[in-house]
Short mmCIF file of C-alpha atoms and ligand atoms in Angstrom, two decimals:
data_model
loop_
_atom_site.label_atom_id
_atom_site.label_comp_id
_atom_site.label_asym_id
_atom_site.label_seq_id
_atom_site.Cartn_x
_atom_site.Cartn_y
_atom_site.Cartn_z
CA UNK R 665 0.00 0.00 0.00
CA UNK R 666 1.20 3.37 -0.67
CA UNK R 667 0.91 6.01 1.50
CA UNK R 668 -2.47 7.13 3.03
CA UNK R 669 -3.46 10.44 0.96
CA UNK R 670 -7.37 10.82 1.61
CA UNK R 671 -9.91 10.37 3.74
CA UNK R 672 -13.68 9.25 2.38
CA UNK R 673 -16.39 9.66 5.03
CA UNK R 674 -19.93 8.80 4.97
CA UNK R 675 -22.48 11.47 5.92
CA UNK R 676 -25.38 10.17 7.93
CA UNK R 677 -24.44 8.98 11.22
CA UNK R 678 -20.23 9.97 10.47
CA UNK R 679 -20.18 13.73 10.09
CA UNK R 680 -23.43 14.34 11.70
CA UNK R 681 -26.22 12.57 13.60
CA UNK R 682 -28.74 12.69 10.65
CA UNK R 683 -28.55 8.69 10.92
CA UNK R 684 -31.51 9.48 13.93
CA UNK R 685 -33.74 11.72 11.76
CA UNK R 686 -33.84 9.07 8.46
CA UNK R 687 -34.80 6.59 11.56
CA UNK R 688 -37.56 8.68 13.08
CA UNK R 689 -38.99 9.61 9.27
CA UNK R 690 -39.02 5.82 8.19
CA UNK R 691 -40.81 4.73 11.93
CA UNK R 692 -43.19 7.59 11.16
CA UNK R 693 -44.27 5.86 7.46
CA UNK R 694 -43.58 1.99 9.24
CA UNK R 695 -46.33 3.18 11.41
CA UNK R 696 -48.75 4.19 9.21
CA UNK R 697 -48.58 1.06 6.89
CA UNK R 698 -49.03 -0.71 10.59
CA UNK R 699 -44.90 -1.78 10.55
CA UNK R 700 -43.36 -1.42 13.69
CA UNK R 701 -39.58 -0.88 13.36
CA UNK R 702 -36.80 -0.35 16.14
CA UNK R 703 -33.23 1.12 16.33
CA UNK R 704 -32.18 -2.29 16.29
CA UNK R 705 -34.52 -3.07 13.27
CA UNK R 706 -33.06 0.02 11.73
CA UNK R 707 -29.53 -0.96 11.78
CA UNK R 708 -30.15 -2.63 8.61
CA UNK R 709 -31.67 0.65 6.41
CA UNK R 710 -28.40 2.54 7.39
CA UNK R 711 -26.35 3.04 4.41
CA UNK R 712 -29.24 1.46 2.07
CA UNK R 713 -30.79 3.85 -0.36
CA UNK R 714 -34.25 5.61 0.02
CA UNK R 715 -35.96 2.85 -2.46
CA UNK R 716 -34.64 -0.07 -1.44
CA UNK R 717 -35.39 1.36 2.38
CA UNK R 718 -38.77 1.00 1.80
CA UNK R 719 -38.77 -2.37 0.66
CA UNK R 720 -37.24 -3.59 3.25
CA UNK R 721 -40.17 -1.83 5.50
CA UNK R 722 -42.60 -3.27 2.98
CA UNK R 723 -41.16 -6.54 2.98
CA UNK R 724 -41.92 -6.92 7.25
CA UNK R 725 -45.59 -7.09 5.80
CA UNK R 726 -46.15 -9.65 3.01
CA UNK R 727 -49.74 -8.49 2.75
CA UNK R 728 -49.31 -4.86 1.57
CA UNK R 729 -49.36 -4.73 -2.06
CA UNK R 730 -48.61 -1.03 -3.19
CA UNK R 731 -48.46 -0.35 -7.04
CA UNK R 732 -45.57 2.13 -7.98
CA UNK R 733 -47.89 4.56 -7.39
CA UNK R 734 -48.60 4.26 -3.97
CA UNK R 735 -44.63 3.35 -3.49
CA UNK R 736 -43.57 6.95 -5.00
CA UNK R 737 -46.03 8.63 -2.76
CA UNK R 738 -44.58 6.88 -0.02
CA UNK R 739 -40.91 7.71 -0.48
CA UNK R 740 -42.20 11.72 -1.00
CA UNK R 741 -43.50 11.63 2.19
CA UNK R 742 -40.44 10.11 3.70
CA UNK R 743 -38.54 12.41 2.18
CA UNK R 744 -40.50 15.85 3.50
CA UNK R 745 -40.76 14.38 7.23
CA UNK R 746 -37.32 14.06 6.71
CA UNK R 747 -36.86 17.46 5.41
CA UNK R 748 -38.42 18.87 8.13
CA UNK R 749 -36.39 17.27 10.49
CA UNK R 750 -33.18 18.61 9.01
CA UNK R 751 -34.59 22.43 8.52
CA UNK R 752 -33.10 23.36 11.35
CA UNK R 753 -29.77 21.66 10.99
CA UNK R 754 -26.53 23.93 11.40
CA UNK R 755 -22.95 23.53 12.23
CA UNK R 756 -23.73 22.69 15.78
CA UNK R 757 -24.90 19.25 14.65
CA UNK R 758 -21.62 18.23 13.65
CA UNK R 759 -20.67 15.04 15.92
CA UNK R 760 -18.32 15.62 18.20
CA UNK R 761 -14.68 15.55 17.27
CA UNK R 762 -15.29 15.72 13.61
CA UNK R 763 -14.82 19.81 13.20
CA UNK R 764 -11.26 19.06 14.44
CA UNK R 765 -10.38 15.94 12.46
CA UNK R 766 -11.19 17.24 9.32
CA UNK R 767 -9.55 20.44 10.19
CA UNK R 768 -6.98 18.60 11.47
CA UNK R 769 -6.53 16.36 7.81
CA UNK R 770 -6.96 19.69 5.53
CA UNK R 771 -3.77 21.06 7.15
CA UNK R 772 -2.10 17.99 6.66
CA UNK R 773 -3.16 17.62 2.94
CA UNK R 774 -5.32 15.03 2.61
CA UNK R 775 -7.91 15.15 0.13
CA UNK R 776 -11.27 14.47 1.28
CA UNK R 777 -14.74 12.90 -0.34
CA UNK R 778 -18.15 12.19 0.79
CA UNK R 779 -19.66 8.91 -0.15
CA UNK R 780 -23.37 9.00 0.94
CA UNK R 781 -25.93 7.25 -0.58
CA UNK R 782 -28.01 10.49 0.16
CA UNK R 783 -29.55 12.66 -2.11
CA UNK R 784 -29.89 15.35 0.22
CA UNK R 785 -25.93 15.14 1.56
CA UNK R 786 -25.21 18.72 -0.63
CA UNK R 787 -27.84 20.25 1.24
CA UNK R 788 -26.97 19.09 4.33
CA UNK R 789 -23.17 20.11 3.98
CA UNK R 790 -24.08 23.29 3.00
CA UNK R 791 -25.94 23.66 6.47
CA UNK R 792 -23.49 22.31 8.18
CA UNK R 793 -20.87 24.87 6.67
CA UNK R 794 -18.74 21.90 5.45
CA UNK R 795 -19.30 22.37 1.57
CA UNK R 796 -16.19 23.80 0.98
CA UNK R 797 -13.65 21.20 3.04
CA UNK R 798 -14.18 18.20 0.91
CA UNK R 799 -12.60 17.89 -2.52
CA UNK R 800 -15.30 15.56 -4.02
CA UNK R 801 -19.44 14.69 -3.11
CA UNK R 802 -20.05 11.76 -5.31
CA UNK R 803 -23.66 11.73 -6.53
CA UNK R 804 -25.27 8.92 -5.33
CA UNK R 805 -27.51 9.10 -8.96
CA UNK R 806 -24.61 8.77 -11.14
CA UNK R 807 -24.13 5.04 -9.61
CA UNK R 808 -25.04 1.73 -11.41
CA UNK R 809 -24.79 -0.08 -8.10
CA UNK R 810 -25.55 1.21 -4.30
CA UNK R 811 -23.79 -0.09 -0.98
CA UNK R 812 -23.10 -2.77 0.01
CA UNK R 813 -21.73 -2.29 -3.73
CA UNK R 814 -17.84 -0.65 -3.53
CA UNK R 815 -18.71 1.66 -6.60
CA UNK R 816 -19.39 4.61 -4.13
CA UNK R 817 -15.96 4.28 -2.43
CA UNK R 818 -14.20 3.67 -5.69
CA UNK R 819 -15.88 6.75 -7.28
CA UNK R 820 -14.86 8.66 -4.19
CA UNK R 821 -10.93 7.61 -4.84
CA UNK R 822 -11.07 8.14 -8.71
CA UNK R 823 -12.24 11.40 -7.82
CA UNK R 824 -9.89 12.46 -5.51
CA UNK R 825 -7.03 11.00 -8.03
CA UNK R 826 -6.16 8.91 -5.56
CA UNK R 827 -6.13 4.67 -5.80
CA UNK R 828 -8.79 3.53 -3.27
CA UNK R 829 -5.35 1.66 -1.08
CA UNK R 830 -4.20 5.21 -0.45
CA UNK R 831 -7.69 6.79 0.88
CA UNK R 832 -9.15 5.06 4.54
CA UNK R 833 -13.20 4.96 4.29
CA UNK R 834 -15.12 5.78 7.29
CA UNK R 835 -19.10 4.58 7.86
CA UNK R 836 -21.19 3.82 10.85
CA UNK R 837 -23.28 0.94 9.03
CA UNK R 838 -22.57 -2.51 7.65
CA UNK R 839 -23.55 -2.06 4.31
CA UNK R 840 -20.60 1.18 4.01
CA UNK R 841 -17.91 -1.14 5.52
CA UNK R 842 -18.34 -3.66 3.73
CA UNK R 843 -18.30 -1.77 0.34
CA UNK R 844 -14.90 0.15 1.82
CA UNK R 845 -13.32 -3.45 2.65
CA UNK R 846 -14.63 -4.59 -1.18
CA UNK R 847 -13.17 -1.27 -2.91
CA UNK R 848 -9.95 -2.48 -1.69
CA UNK R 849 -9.98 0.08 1.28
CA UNK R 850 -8.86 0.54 4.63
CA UNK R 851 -11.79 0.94 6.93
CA UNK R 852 -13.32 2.57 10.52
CA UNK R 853 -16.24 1.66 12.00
CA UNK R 854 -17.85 3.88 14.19
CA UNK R 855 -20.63 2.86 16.58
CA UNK R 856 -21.75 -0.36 15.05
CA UNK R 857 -22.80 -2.41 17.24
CA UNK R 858 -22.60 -6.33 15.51
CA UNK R 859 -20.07 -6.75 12.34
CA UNK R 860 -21.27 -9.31 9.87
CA UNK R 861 -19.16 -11.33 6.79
CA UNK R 862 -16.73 -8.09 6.72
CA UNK R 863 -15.07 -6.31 9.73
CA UNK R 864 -13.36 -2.93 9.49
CA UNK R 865 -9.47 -2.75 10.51
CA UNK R 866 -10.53 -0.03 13.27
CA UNK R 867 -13.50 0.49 15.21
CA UNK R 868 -14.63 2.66 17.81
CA UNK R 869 -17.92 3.62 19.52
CA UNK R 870 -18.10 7.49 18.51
CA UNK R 871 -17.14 9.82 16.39
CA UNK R 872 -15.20 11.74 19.33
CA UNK R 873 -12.70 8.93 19.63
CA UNK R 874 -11.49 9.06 16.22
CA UNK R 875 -7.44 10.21 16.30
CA UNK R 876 -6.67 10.89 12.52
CA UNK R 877 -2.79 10.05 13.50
CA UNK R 878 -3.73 6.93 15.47
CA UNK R 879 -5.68 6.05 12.48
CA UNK R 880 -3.22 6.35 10.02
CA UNK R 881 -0.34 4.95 11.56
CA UNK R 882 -2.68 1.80 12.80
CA UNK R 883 -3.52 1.18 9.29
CA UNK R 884 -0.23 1.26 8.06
CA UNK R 885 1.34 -0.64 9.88
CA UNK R 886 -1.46 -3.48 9.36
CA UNK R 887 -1.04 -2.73 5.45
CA UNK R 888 2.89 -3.50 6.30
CA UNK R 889 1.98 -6.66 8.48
CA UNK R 890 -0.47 -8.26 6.35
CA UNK R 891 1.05 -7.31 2.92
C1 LIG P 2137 -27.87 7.05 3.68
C2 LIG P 2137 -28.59 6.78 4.98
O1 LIG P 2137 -26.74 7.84 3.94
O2 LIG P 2137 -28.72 7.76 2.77
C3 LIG P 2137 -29.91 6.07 4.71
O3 LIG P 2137 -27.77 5.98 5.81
C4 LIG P 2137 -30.73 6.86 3.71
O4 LIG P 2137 -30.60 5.92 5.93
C5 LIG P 2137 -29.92 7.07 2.44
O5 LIG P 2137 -31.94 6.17 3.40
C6 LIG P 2137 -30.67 7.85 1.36
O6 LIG P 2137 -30.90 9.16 1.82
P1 LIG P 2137 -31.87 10.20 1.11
O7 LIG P 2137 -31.56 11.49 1.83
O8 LIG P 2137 -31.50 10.24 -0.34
O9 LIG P 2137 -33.27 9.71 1.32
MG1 LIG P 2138 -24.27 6.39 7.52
#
């Protein structure tokens, strides 16, 4: 591996806690359609894109039969709870410890993308006053295939100019890791709670523990270990 030379982070649930607010927008439809859902439940919609999301929530209820129709309608509604939820989003809603890690990696010259599978992640830097530190947003609609898929993490690399070995990805759900781990990527975990078929090379249980040197050096010297 060659050096590390960029950083690609996740949005929802990495650089701010908007993880919560798709969760409490899906429970809200769940609910209506007579679905009850749970954080636990949920674990599995983080990462997952706002269609397939709602097939999974359909699919808890064999009975429902929605046309496309009925589906679309559904997925608008989602979409202006969630809205509403993130009107009144600003800089403040940054987790803790990520304004000073990614100030931390633009001094040192890393180049920095976002790979969310979120439409909405442009708006929601822009709120967040974060547009302007990352060098790439990929678009989540210019992809063939979504997480678990690696496509995200590889388009975040290519456009960066960097080979996906010299960037470290960074997601708080199991579909993100294990598309970092299959783009060839180094990968941190943050606050997931069970690891499935692929397991990041760091983890830790908030954003606020994150030590962009620690991080670095830890993956490395596993890069040197393993080969
Ligand atoms: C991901 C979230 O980042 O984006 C998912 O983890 C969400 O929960 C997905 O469904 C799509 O987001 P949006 O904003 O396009 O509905
Ligand atoms: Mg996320």
């Amino acid at each position: 591996m060659g050096e590390i030379k960029g950083l690609v982070f996740d949005l929802d649930g990495v650089i701010t806690d908007t993880a919560e607010r798709h969760y409490l927008a899906w429970k809200r439809i769940a609910h209506r359609l007579g679905i009850a859902i749970d954080r636990e439940w949920n674990e599995r919609l983080k990462g997952i894109s706002r269609t397939e999301s709602l097939e999974l929530i359909l699919a808890e209820n064999p009975t429902l039969l929605l046309d496309s129709e009925e589906k679309a309608q559904l997925l608008k509604e989602k979409n202006a709870h969630y809205l509403e939820l993130i009107a009144e989003i600003t800089a403040a809603d940054i987790l803790p410890g990520i304004p000073e890690l990614l100030e931390e990696a633009k001094n040192a010259g890393y180049r920095m993308a976002i790979a969310s599978a979120s439409k909405n992640a442009p708006l929601i830097l822009e709120r967040l006053g974060l547009s302007a530190m990352f060098d790439a947003v990929v678009d989540p609609e210019s992809l063939k295939q979504n997480k678990p898929h690696p496509e995200i993490f590889e388009k975040a690399a290519q456009a960066l100019g960097l080979e996906t070995q010299e960037c470290i990805g960074f997601e708080d759900s199991l579909a993100g890791i294990e598309g970092i781990k299959r783009a060839g990527m180094p990968a941190v975990a943050i606050a997931i709670p069970i690891f499935a078929e692929w397991l990041p090379d760091i983890e830790v249980t908030a954003t606020r523990e994150l030590n962009l040197k620690e991080i670095v050096r830890e993956v490395t010297m596993k890069e040197r270990v393993e080969g």
